[in-house]
Short mmCIF file of C-alpha atoms in Angstrom, two decimals:
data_model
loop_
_atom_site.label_atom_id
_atom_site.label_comp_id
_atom_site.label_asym_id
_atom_site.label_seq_id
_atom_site.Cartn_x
_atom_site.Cartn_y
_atom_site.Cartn_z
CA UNK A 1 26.36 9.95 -96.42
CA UNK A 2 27.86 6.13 -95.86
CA UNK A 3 26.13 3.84 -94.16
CA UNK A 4 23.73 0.86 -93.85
CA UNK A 5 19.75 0.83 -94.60
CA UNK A 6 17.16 -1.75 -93.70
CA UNK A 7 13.61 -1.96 -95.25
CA UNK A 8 11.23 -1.96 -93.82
CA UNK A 9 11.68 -0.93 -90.07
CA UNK A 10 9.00 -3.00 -89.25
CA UNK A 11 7.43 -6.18 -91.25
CA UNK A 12 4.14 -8.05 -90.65
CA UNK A 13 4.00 -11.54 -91.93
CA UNK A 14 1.03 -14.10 -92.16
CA UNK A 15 1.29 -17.93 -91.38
CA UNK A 16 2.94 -19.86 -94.81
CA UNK A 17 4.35 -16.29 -96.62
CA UNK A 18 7.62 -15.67 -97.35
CA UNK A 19 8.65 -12.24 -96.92
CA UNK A 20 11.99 -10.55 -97.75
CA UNK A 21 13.81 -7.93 -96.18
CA UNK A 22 15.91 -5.77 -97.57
CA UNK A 23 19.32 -4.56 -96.69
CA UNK A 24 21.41 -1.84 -98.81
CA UNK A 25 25.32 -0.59 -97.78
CA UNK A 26 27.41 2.25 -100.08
CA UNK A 27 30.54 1.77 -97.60
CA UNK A 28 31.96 -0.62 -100.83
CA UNK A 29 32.22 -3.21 -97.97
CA UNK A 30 33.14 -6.29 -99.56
CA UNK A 31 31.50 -8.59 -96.94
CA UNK A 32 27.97 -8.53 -95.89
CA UNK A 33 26.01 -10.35 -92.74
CA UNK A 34 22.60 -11.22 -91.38
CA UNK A 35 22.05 -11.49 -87.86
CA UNK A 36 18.45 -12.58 -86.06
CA UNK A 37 18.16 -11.05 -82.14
CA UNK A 38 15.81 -12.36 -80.00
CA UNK A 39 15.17 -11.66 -76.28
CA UNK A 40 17.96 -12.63 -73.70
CA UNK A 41 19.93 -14.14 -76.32
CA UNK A 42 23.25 -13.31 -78.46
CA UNK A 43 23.36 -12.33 -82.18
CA UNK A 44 23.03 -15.23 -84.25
CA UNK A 45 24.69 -15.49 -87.57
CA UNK A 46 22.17 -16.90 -90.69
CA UNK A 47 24.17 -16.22 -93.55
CA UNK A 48 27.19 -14.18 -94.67
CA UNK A 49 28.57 -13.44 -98.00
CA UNK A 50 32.13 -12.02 -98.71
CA UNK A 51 32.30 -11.64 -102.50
CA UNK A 52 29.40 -10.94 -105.18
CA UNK A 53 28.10 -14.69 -106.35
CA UNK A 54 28.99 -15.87 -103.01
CA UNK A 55 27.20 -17.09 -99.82
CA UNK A 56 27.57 -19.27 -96.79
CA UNK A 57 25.27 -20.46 -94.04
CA UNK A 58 25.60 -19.00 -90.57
CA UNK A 59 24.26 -20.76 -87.49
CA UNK A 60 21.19 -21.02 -88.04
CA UNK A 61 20.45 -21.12 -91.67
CA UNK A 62 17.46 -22.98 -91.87
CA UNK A 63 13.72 -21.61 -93.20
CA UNK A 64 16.08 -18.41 -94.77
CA UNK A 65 17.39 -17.71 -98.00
CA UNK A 66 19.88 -15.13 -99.60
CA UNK A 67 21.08 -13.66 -102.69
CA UNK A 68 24.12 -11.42 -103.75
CA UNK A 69 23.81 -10.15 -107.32
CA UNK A 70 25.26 -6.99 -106.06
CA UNK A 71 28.18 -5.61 -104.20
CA UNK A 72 25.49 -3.26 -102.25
CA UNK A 73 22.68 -5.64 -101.90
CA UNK A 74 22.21 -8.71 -99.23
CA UNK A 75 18.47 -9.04 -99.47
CA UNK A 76 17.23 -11.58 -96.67
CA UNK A 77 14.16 -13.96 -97.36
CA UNK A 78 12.24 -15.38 -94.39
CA UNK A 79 10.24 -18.49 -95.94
CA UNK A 80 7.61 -20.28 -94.26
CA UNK A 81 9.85 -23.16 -93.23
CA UNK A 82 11.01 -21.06 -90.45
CA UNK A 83 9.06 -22.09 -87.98
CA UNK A 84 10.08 -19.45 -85.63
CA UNK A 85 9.99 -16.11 -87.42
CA UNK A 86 9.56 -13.25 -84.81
CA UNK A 87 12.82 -11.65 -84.24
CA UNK A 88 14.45 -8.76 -84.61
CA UNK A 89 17.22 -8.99 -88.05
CA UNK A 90 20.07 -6.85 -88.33
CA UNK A 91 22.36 -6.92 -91.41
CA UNK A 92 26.33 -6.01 -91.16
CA UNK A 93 28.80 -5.03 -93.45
CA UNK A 94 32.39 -4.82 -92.86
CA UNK A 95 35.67 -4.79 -95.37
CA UNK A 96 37.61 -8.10 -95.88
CA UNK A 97 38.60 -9.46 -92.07
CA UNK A 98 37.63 -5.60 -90.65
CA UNK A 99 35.03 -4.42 -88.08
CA UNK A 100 31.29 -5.09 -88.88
CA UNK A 101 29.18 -2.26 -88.88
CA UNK A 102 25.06 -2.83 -88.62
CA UNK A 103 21.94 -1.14 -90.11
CA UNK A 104 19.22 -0.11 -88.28
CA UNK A 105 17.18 -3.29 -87.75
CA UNK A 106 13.93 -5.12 -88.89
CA UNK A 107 11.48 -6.25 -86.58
CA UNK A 108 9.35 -8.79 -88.23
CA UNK A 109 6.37 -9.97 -86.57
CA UNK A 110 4.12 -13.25 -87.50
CA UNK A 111 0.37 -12.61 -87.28
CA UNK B 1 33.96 -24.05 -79.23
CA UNK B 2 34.27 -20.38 -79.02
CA UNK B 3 32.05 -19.48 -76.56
CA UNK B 4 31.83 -15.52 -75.14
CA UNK B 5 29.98 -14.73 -71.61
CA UNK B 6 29.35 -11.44 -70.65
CA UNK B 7 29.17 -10.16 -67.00
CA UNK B 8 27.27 -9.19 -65.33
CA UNK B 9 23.52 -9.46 -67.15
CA UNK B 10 21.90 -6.09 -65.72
CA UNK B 11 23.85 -3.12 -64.16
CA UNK B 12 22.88 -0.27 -62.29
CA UNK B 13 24.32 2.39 -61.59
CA UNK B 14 24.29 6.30 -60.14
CA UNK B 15 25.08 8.79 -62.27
CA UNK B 16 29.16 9.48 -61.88
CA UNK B 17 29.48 5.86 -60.26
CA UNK B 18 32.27 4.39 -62.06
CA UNK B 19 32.01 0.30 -62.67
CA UNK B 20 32.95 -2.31 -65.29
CA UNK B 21 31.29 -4.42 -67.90
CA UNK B 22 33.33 -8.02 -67.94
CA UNK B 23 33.45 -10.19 -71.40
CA UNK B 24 35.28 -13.57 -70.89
CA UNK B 25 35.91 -15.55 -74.24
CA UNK B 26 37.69 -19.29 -75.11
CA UNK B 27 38.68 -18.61 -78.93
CA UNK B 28 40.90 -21.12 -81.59
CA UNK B 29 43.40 -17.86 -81.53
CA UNK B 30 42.06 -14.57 -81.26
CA UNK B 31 41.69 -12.08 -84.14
CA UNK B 32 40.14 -9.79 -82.55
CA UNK B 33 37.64 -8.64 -79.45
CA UNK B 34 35.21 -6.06 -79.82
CA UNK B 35 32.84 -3.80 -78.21
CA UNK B 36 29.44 -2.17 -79.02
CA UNK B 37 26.64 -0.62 -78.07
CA UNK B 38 23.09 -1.37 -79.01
CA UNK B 39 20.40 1.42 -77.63
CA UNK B 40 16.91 -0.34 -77.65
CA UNK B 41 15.37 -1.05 -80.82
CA UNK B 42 18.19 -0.19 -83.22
CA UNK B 43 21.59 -1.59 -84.52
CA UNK B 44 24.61 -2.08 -82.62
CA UNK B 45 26.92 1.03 -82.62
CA UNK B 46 30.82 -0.15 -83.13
CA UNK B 47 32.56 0.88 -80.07
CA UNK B 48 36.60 -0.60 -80.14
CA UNK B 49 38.45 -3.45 -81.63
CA UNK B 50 41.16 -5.11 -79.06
CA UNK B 51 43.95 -7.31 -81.01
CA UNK B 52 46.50 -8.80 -78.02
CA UNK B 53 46.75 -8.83 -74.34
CA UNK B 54 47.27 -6.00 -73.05
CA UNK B 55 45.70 -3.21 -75.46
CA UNK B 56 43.51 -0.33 -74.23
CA UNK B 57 41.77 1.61 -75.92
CA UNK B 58 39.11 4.92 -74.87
CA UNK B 59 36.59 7.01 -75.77
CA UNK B 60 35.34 9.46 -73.76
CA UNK B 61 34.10 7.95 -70.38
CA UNK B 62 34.85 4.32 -71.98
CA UNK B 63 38.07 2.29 -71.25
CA UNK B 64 38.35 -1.41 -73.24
CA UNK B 65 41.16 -3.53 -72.04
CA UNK B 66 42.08 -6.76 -73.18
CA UNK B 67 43.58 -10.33 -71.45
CA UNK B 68 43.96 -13.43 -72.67
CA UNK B 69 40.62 -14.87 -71.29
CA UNK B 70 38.61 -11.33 -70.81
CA UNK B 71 38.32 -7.79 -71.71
CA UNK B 72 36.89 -4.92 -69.48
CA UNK B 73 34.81 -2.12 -70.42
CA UNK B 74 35.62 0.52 -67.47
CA UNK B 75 32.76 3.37 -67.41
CA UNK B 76 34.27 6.51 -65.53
CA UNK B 77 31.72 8.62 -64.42
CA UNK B 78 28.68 7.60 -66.26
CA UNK B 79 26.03 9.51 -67.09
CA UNK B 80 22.14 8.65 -68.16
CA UNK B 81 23.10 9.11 -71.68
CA UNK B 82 25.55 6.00 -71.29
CA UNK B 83 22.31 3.67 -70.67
CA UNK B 84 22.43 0.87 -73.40
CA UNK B 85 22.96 -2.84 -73.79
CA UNK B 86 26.75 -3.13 -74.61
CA UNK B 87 27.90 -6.29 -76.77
CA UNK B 88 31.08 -8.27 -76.55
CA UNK B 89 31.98 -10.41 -79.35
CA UNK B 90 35.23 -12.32 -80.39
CA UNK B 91 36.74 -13.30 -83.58
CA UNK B 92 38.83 -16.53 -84.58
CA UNK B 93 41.88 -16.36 -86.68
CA UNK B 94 40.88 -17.63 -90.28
CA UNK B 95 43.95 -19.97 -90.08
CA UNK B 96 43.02 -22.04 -86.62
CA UNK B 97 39.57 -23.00 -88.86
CA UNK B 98 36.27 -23.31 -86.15
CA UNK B 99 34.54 -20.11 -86.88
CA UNK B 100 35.92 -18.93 -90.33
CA UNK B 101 36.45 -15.33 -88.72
CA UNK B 102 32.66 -14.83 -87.95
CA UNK B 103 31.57 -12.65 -85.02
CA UNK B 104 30.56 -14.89 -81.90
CA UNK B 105 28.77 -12.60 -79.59
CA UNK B 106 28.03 -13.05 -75.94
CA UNK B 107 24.67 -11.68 -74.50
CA UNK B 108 25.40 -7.99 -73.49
CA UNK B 109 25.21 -6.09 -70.26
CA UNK B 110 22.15 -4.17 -70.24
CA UNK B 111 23.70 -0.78 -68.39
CA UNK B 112 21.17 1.52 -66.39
CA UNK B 113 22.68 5.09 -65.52
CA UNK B 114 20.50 6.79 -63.04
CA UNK B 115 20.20 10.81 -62.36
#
């Protein structure tokens, strides 16, 4: 069965932790995306990465990390520079210049 | 700047009351336009890609269309099961620079189909 995951559904994070959220596809999409949705507002790119190795800042970048060791992995960190954390994070995947299709969503929420 | 605004904010709607959803855009050269529909608290669902003026495409009681500064997405008929927040977004060709072919996505239209 092909498709996107996102772990966990929902995330709890304390002032000054970093927490990372996790984001698996087995479409053999080369390109991968993470989005943050908040309230009244569009889909916002943070990072993107179209090859293995390979990442580039989206948008609004800043207080997140990525990594790409894998074709199937775009795990998301969420450091305690970001100021701002609630949201709700969707990851994409899509084949070189095709549609994007997204996971399931993370709602993280700062105690 | 590429910039996408989606019309109007809310909709509501009787069941079997047609309308449309309207998604205007200013792109560096269009790659593509395309629809989706989020349902609350999960991931978009991929609807339709639109490529050039003057493309349609359907799926059931959905109709996309495509202009050079809008699309439509005409619901025939709806029914409560068509409730959702739909999303518009556009893409940039790679070779006008701007955007590097990312998605720029305009707020949605949060539909309401009642019985």
């Amino acid at each position: 069965d092909g498709g996107i995951t996102q772990s966990p559904k929902y995330l709890f994070r304390k002032e000054g932790q970093n927490v990372t959220l996790s984001c698996e596809q087995n479409l053999n999409h080369d390109a991968m995306y993470w989005y943050r949705q908040d309230p009244g507002q569009g889909l916002r790119l943070i990072y993107y990465s179209q090859i293995v190795n390979d990442f580039q800042k989206g948008d609004i970048a800043e207080g997140y990390s990525v990594s790409r060791e894998k074709k199937e992995s775009f795990p998301l960190t969420v450091t305690s520079a970001q100021k701002n954390p609630t949201a709700f994070y969707l990851c994409a995947s899509s084949p070189r210049d095709g549609e994007q299709f997204f996971g399931p969503g993370t709602r993280l929420t700062v105690l | 700047e590429d910039q996408v605004t989606q019309s109007p904010e809310a909709l509501r709607l009787q069941e079997g009351e047609s309308s449309s959803l309207n998604c205007s855009y200013t792109v560096s050269g269009l790659r593509g336009l395309f629809w989706y529909r989020q349902d609350p608290g999960k991931g978009p669902e991929f609807l339709f890609t639109l490529y050039s003026a003057g493309e349609e495409k359907e799926k059931e009681r959905l109709k996309a269309t495509l202009t050079k500064k809008e699309s439509f997405l005409h619901i025939t008929a709806p029914k409560p099961e068509d409730s959702a927040t739909y999303l518009c977004a556009v893409q940039a060709r790679l070779n006008y620079g701007g955007s590097q072919g990312n998605l720029i996505f305009g707020k949605g239209t949060k539909l309401s189909v009642k019985p």
